[in-house]
Coordinates of N, CA and C and ligand atoms in Angstrom, one line a residue:
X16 N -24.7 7.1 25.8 CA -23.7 7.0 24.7 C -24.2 7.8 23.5
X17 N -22.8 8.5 22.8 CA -23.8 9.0 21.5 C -24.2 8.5 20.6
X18 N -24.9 8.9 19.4 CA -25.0 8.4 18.5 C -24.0 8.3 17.8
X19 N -23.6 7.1 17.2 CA -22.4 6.9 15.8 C -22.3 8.5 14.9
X20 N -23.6 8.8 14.6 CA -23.4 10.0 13.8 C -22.5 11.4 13.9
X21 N -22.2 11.5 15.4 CA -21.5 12.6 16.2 C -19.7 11.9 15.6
X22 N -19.4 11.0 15.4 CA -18.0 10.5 14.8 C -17.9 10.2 13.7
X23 N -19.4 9.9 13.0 CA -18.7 9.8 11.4 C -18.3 11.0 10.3
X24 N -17.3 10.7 9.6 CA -16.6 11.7 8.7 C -17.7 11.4 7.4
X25 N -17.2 10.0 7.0 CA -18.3 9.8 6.1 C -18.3 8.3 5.8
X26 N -19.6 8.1 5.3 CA -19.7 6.3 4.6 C -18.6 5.7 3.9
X27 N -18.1 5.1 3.8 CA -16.6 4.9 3.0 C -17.4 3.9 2.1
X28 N -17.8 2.4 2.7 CA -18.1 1.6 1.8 C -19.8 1.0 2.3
X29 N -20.5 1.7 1.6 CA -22.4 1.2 1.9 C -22.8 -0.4 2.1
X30 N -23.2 -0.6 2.7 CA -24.1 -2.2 2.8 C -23.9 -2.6 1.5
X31 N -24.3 -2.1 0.6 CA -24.7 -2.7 -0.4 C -23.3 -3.2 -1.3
X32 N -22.5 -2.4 -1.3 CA -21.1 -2.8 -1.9 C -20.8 -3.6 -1.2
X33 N -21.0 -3.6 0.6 CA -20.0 -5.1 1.6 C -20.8 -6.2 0.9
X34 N -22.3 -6.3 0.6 CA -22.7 -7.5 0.6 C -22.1 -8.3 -1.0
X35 N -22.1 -7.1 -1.8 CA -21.6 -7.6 -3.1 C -20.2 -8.2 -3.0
X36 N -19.1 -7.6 -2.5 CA -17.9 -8.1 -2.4 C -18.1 -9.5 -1.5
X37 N -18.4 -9.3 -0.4 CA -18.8 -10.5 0.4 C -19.4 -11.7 -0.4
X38 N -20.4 -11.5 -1.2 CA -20.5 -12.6 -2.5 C -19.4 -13.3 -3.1
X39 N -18.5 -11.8 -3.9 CA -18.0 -12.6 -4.6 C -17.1 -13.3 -4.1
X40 N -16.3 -13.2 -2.6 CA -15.4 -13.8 -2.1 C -16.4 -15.3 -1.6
X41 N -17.2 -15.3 -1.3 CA -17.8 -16.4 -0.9 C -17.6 -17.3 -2.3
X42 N -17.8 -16.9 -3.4 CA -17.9 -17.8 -5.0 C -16.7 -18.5 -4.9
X43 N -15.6 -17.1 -4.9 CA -14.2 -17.9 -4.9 C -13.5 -18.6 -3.6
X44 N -13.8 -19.0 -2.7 CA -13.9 -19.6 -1.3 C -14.2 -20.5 -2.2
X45 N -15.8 -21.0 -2.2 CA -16.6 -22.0 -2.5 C -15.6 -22.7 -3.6
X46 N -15.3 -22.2 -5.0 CA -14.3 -22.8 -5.6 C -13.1 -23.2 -5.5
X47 N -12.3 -22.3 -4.6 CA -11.5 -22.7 -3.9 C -11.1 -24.5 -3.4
X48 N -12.5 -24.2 -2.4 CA -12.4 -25.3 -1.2 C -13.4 -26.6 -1.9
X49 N -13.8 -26.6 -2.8 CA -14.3 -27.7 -3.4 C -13.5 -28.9 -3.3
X50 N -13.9 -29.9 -2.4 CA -13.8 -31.3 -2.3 C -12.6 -31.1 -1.2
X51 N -12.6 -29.5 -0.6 CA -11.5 -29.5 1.0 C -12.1 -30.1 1.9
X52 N -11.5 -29.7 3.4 CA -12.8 -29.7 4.4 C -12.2 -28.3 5.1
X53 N -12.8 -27.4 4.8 CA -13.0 -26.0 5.2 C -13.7 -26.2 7.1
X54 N -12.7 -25.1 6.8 CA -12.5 -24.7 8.3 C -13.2 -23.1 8.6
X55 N -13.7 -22.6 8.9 CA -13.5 -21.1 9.4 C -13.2 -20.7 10.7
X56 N -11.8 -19.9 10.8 CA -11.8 -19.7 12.3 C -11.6 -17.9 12.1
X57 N -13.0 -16.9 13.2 CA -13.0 -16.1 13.1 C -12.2 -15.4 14.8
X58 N -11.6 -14.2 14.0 CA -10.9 -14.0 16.1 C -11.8 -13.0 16.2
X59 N -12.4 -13.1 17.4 CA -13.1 -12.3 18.1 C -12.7 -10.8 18.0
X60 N -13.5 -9.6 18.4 CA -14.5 -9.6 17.8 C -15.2 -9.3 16.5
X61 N -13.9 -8.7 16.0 CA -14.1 -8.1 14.9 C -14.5 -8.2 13.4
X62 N -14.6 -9.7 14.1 CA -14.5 -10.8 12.2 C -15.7 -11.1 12.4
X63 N -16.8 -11.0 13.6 CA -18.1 -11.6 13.8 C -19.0 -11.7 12.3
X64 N -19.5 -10.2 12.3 CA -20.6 -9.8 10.8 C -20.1 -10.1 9.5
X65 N -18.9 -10.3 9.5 CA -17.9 -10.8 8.1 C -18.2 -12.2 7.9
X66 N -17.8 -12.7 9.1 CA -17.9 -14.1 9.4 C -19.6 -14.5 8.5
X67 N -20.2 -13.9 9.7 CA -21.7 -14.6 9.4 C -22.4 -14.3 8.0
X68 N -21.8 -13.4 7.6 CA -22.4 -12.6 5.8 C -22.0 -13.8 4.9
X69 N -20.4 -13.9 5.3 CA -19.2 -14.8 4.4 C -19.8 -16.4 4.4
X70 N -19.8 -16.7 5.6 CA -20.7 -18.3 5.8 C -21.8 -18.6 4.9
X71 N -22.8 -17.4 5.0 CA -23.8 -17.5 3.6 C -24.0 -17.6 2.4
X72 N -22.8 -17.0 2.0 CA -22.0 -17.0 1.0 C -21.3 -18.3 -0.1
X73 N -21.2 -19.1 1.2 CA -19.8 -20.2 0.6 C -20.7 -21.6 0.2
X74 N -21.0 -22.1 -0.4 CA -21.7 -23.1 -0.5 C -21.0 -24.4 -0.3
X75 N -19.8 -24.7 0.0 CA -19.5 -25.8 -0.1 C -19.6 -25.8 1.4
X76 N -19.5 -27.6 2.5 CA -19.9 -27.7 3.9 C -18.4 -26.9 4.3
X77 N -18.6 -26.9 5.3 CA -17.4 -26.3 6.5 C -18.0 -25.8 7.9
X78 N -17.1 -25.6 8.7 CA -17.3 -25.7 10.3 C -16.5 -24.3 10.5
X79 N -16.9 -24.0 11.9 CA -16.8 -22.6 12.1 C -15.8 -23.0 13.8
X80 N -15.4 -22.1 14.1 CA -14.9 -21.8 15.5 C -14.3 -20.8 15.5
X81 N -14.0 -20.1 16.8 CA -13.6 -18.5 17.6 C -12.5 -18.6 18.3
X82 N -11.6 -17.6 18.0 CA -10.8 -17.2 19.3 C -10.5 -15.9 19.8
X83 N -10.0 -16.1 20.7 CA -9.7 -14.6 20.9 C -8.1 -14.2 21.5
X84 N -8.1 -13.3 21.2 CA -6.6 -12.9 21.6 C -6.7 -11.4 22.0
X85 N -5.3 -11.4 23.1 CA -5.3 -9.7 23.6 C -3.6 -9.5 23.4
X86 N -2.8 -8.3 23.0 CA -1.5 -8.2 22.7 C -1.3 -8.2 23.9
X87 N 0.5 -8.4 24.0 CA 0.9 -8.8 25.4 C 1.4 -7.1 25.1
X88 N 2.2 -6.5 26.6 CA 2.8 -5.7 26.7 C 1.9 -4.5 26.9
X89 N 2.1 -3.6 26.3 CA 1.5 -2.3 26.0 C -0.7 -2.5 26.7
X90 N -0.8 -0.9 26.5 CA -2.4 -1.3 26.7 C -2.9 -1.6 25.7
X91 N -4.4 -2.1 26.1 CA -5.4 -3.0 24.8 C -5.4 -2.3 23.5
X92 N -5.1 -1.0 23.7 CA -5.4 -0.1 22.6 C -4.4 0.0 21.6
X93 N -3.4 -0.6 21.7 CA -2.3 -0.9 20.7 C -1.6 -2.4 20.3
X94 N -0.9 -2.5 19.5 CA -1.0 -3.9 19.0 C 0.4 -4.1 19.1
X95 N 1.0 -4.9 19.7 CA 2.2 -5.6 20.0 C 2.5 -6.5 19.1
X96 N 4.0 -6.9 19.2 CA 4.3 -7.8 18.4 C 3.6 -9.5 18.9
X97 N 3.3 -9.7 20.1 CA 2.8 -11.0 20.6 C 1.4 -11.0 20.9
X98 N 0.9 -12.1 20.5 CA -0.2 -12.4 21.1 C -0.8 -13.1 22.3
X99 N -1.1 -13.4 23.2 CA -2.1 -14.0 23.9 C -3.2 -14.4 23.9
X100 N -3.6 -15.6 24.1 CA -5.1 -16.4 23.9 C -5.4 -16.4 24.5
X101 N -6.7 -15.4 24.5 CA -7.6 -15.4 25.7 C -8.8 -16.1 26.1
X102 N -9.2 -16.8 24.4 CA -10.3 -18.0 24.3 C -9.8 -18.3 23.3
X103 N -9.9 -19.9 23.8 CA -8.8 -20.9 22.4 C -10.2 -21.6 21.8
X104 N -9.9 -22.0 20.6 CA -10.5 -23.1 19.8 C -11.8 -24.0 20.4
X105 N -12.4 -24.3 20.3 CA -13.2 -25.6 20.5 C -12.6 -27.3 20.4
X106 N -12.1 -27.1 18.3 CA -11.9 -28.2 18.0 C -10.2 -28.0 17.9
X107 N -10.3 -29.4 17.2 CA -8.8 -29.7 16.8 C -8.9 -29.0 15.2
X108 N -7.8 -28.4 15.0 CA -7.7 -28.0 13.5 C -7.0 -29.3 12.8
X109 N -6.1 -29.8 13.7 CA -5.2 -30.7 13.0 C -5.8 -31.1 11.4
X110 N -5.0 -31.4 10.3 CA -5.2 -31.5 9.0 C -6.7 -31.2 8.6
X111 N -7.3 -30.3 9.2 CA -8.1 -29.5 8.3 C -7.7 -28.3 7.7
X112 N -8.5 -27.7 6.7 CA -8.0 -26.9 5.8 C -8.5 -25.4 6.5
X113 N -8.5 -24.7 6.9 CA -7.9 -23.9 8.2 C -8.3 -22.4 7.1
X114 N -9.2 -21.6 7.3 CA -9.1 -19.9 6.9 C -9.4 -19.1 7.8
X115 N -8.8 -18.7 8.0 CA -9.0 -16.9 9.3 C -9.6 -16.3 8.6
X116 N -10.8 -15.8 9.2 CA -11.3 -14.7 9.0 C -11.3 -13.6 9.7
X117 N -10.7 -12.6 9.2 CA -10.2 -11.5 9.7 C -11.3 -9.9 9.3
X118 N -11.5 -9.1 10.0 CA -12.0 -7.8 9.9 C -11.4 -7.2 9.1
X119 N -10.1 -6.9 9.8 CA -9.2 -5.9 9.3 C -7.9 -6.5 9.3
X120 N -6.4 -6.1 8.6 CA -5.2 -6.5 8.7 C -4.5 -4.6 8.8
X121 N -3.8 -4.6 10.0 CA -3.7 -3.4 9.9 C -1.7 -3.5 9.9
X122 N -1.5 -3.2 11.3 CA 0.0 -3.5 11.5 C 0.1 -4.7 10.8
X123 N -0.3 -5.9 11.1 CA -0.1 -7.3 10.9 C 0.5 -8.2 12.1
X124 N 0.4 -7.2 13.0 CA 1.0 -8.3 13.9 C 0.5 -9.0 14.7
X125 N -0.8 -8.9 14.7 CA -2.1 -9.9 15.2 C -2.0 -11.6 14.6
X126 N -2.2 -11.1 13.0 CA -2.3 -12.2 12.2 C -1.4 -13.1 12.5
X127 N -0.1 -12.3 12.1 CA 1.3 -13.1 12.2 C 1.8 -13.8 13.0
X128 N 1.5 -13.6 14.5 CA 1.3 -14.3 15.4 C 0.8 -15.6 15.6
X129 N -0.9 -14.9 15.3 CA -2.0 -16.1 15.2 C -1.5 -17.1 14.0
X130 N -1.0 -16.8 12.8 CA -0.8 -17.7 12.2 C 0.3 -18.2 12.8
X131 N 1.4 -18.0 13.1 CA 2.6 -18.8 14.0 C 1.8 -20.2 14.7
X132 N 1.3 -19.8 15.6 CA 0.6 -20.3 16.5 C 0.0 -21.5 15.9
X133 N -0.9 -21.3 14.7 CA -1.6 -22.5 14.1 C -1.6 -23.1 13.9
X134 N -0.3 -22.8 13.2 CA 0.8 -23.7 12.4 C 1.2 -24.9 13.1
X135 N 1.6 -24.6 14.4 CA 2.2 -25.9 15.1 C 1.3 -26.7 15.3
X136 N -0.1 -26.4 15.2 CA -1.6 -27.2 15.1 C -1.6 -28.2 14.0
X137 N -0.8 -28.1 13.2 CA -0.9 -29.0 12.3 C -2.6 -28.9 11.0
X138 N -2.7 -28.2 10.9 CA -4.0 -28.2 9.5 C -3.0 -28.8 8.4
X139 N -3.7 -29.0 7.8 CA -3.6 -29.2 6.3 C -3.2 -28.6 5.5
X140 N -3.7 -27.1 5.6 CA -3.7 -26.2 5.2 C -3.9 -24.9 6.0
X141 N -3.6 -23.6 5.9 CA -3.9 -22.4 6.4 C -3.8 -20.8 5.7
X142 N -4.6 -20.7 5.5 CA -5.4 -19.3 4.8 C -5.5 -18.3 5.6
X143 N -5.6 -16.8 5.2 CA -6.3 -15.6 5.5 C -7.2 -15.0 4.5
X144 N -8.3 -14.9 5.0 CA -9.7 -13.9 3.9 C -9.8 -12.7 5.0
X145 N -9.1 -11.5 4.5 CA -9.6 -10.2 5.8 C -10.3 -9.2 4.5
X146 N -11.2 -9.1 5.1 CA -12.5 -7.8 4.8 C -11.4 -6.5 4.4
X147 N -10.6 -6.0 5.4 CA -10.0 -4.7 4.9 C -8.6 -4.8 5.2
X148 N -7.8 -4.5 4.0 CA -6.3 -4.0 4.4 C -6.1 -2.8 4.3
X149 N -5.1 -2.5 5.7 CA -4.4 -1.3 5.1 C -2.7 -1.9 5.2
X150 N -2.4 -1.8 3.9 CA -1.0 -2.1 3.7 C -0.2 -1.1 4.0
X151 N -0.2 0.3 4.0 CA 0.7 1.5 4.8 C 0.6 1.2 5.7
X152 N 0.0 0.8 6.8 CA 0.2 0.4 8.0 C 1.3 -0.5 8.5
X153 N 2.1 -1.3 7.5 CA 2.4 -3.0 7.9 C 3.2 -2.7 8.5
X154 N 3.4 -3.6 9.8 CA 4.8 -3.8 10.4 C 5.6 -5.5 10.4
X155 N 4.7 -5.7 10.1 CA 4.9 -7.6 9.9 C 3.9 -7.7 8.4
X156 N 5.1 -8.4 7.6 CA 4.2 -9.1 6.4 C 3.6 -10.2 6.8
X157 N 2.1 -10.4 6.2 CA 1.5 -11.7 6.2 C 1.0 -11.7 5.0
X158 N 0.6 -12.9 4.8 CA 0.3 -13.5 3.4 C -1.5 -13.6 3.4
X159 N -1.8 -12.7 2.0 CA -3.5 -12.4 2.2 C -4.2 -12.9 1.2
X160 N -5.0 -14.2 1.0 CA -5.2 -15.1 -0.1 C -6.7 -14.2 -0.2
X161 N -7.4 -13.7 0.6 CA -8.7 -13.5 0.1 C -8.8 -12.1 0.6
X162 N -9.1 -10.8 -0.1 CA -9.0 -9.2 0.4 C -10.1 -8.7 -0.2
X163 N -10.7 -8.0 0.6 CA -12.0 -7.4 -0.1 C -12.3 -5.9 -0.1
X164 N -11.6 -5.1 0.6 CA -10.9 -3.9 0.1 C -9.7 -3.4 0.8
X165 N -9.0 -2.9 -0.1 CA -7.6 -2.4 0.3 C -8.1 -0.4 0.6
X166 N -7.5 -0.6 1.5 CA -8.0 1.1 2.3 C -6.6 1.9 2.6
X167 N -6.3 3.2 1.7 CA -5.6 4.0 3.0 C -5.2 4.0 4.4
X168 N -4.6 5.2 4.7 CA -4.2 4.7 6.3 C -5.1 6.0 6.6
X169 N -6.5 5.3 7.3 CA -7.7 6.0 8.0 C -7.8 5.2 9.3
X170 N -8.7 5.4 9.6 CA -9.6 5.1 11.0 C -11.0 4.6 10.6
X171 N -11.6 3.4 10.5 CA -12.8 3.4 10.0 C -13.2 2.5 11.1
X172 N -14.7 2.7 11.2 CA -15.9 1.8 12.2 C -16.9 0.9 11.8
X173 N -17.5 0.0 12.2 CA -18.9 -0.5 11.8 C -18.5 -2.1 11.2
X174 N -19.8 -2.5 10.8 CA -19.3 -3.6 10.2 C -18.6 -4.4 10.7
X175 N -18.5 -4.3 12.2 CA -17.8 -5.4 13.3 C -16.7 -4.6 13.3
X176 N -16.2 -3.7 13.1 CA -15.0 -2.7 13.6 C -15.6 -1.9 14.6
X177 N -15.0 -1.2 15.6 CA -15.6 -0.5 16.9 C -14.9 0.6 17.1
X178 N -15.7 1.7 17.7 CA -14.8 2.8 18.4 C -14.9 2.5 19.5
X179 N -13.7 2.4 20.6 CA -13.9 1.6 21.9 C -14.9 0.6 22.4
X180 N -15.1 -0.7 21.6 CA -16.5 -1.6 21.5 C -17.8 -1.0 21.5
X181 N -17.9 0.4 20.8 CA -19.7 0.7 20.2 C -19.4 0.6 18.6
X182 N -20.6 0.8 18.2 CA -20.9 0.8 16.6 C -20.7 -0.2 15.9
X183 N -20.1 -1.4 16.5 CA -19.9 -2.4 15.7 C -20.7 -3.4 14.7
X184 N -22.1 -2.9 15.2 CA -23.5 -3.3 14.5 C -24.1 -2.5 13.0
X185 N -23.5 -1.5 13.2 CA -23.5 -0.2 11.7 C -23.5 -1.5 10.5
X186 N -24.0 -1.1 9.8 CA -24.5 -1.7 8.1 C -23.4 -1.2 7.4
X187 N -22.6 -0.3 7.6 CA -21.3 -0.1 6.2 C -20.4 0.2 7.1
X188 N -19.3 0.4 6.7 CA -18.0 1.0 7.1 C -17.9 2.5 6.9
X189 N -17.9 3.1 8.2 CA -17.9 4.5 8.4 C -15.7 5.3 8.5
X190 N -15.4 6.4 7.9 CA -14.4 6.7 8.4 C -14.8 7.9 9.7
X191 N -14.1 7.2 10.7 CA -14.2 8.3 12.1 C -13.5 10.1 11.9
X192 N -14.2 10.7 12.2 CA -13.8 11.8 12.3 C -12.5 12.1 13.4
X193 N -11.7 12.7 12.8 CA -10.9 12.4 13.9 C -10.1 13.6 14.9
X194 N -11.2 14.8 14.5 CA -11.2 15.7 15.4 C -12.2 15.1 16.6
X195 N -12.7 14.6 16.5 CA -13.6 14.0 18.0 C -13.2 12.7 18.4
X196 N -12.3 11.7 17.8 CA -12.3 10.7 18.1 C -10.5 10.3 17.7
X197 N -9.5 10.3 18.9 CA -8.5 9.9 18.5 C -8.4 8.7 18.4
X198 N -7.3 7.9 17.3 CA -7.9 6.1 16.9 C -6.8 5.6 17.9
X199 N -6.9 4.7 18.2 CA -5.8 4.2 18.9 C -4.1 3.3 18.5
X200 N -3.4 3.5 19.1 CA -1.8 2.9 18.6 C -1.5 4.0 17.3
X201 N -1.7 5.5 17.6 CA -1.5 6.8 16.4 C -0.2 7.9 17.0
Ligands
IMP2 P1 -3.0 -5.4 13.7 O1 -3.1 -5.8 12.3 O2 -2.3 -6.3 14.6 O3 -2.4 -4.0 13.9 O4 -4.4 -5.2 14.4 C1 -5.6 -5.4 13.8 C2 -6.7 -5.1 14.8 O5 -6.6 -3.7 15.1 C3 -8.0 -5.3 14.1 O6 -8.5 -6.7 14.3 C4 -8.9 -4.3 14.8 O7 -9.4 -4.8 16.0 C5 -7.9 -3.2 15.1 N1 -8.0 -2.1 14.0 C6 -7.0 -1.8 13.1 N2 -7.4 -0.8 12.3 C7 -8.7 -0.5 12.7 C8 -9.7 0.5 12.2 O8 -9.4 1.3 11.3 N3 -10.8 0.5 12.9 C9 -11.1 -0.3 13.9 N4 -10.3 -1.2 14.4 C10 -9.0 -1.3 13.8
MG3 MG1 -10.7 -3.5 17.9

């Protein structure tokens, strides 16, 4: 496989900026959810490194769990309007206070879904905190309580975002060069 470096255009956002932003959203979380019972549900895989930075972050208690989803219809490489569960929950969300942690919000029709879905779960409450929007992209609105940076309509990697599941371990967010790497659903 090659190195990351043969696809990056350039650093967009350094370690050092995710970990600061990632703070301050952990503060306002933490204030937030004071005297809730916080939930974090991250969807695979993308929210992983967000997830685990953000958890450090939050100081008030809360519980974690995973799922995963693959769009119906079309191939994996584009995003449909429906979702599919391909690994559900652990727990019961019922009337807990419920936040998605998301990578990225791109079309929106991942989210929109999954929040559908939740809903009939009964929380208490239900939130979205996504690391990166790109709002030119939207095809479905969803509602985004916690954003930590708003991005053009690029192609970016790292930081638990992937070019075909490599690089997802990278320390900042890279934009892909995209004479060597076409992004997928373009
Ligand atoms: P959507 O909001 O339903 O279109 O899909 C969001 C998902 O698409 C994210 O969770 C990522 O897996 C993927 N995705 C969207 N934009 C990017 C990107 O710039 N880099 C890597 N993955 C992306
Ligand atoms: Mg992906």
């Amino acid at each position: 496989m090659q190195s990351h470096e043969e696809f990056l255009e350039e650093v967009l956002i350094p370690g050092t900026e995710l970990q600061a932003r990632v703070r301050e959203l952990g503060v306002e979380i933490s204030h937030d959810y004071k005297d809730k019972d916080l939930h974090l549900i991250c969807i695979l895989r993308g929210g992983v490194i967000f997830l685990t930075d953000l958890m450090k972050e939050i100081s008030v208690p809360h519980s974690i769990d995973f799922m995963a989803v693959s769009s119906y219809g079309a191939g994996a490489r584009t995003s449909s309007g429906q979702v599919r569960i391909t690994l559900d929950l652990t727990a019961s969300i019922r009337d807990r206070d419920v936040l998605l942690v998301e990578d990225i919000i791109d079309s929106g029709n991942t989210i929109a879904s999954v929040l559908e879905l939740l809903k009939t779960r009964r929380p208490r409450s239900l939130k979205v905190c996504t690391l990166l929007d790109k709002p030119a992209r939207r095809e479905t609105e969803v509602p985004i309580h916690y954003r930590g940076f708003t991005l053009p309509d690029m192609f970016v990697f790292g930081y638990g975002l992937d070019l075909d599941e490599y690089y997802r371990g990278l320390p900042f967010i890279g934009v892909v060069r995209t004479d060597v790497y076409i992004p997928p659903n373009r």
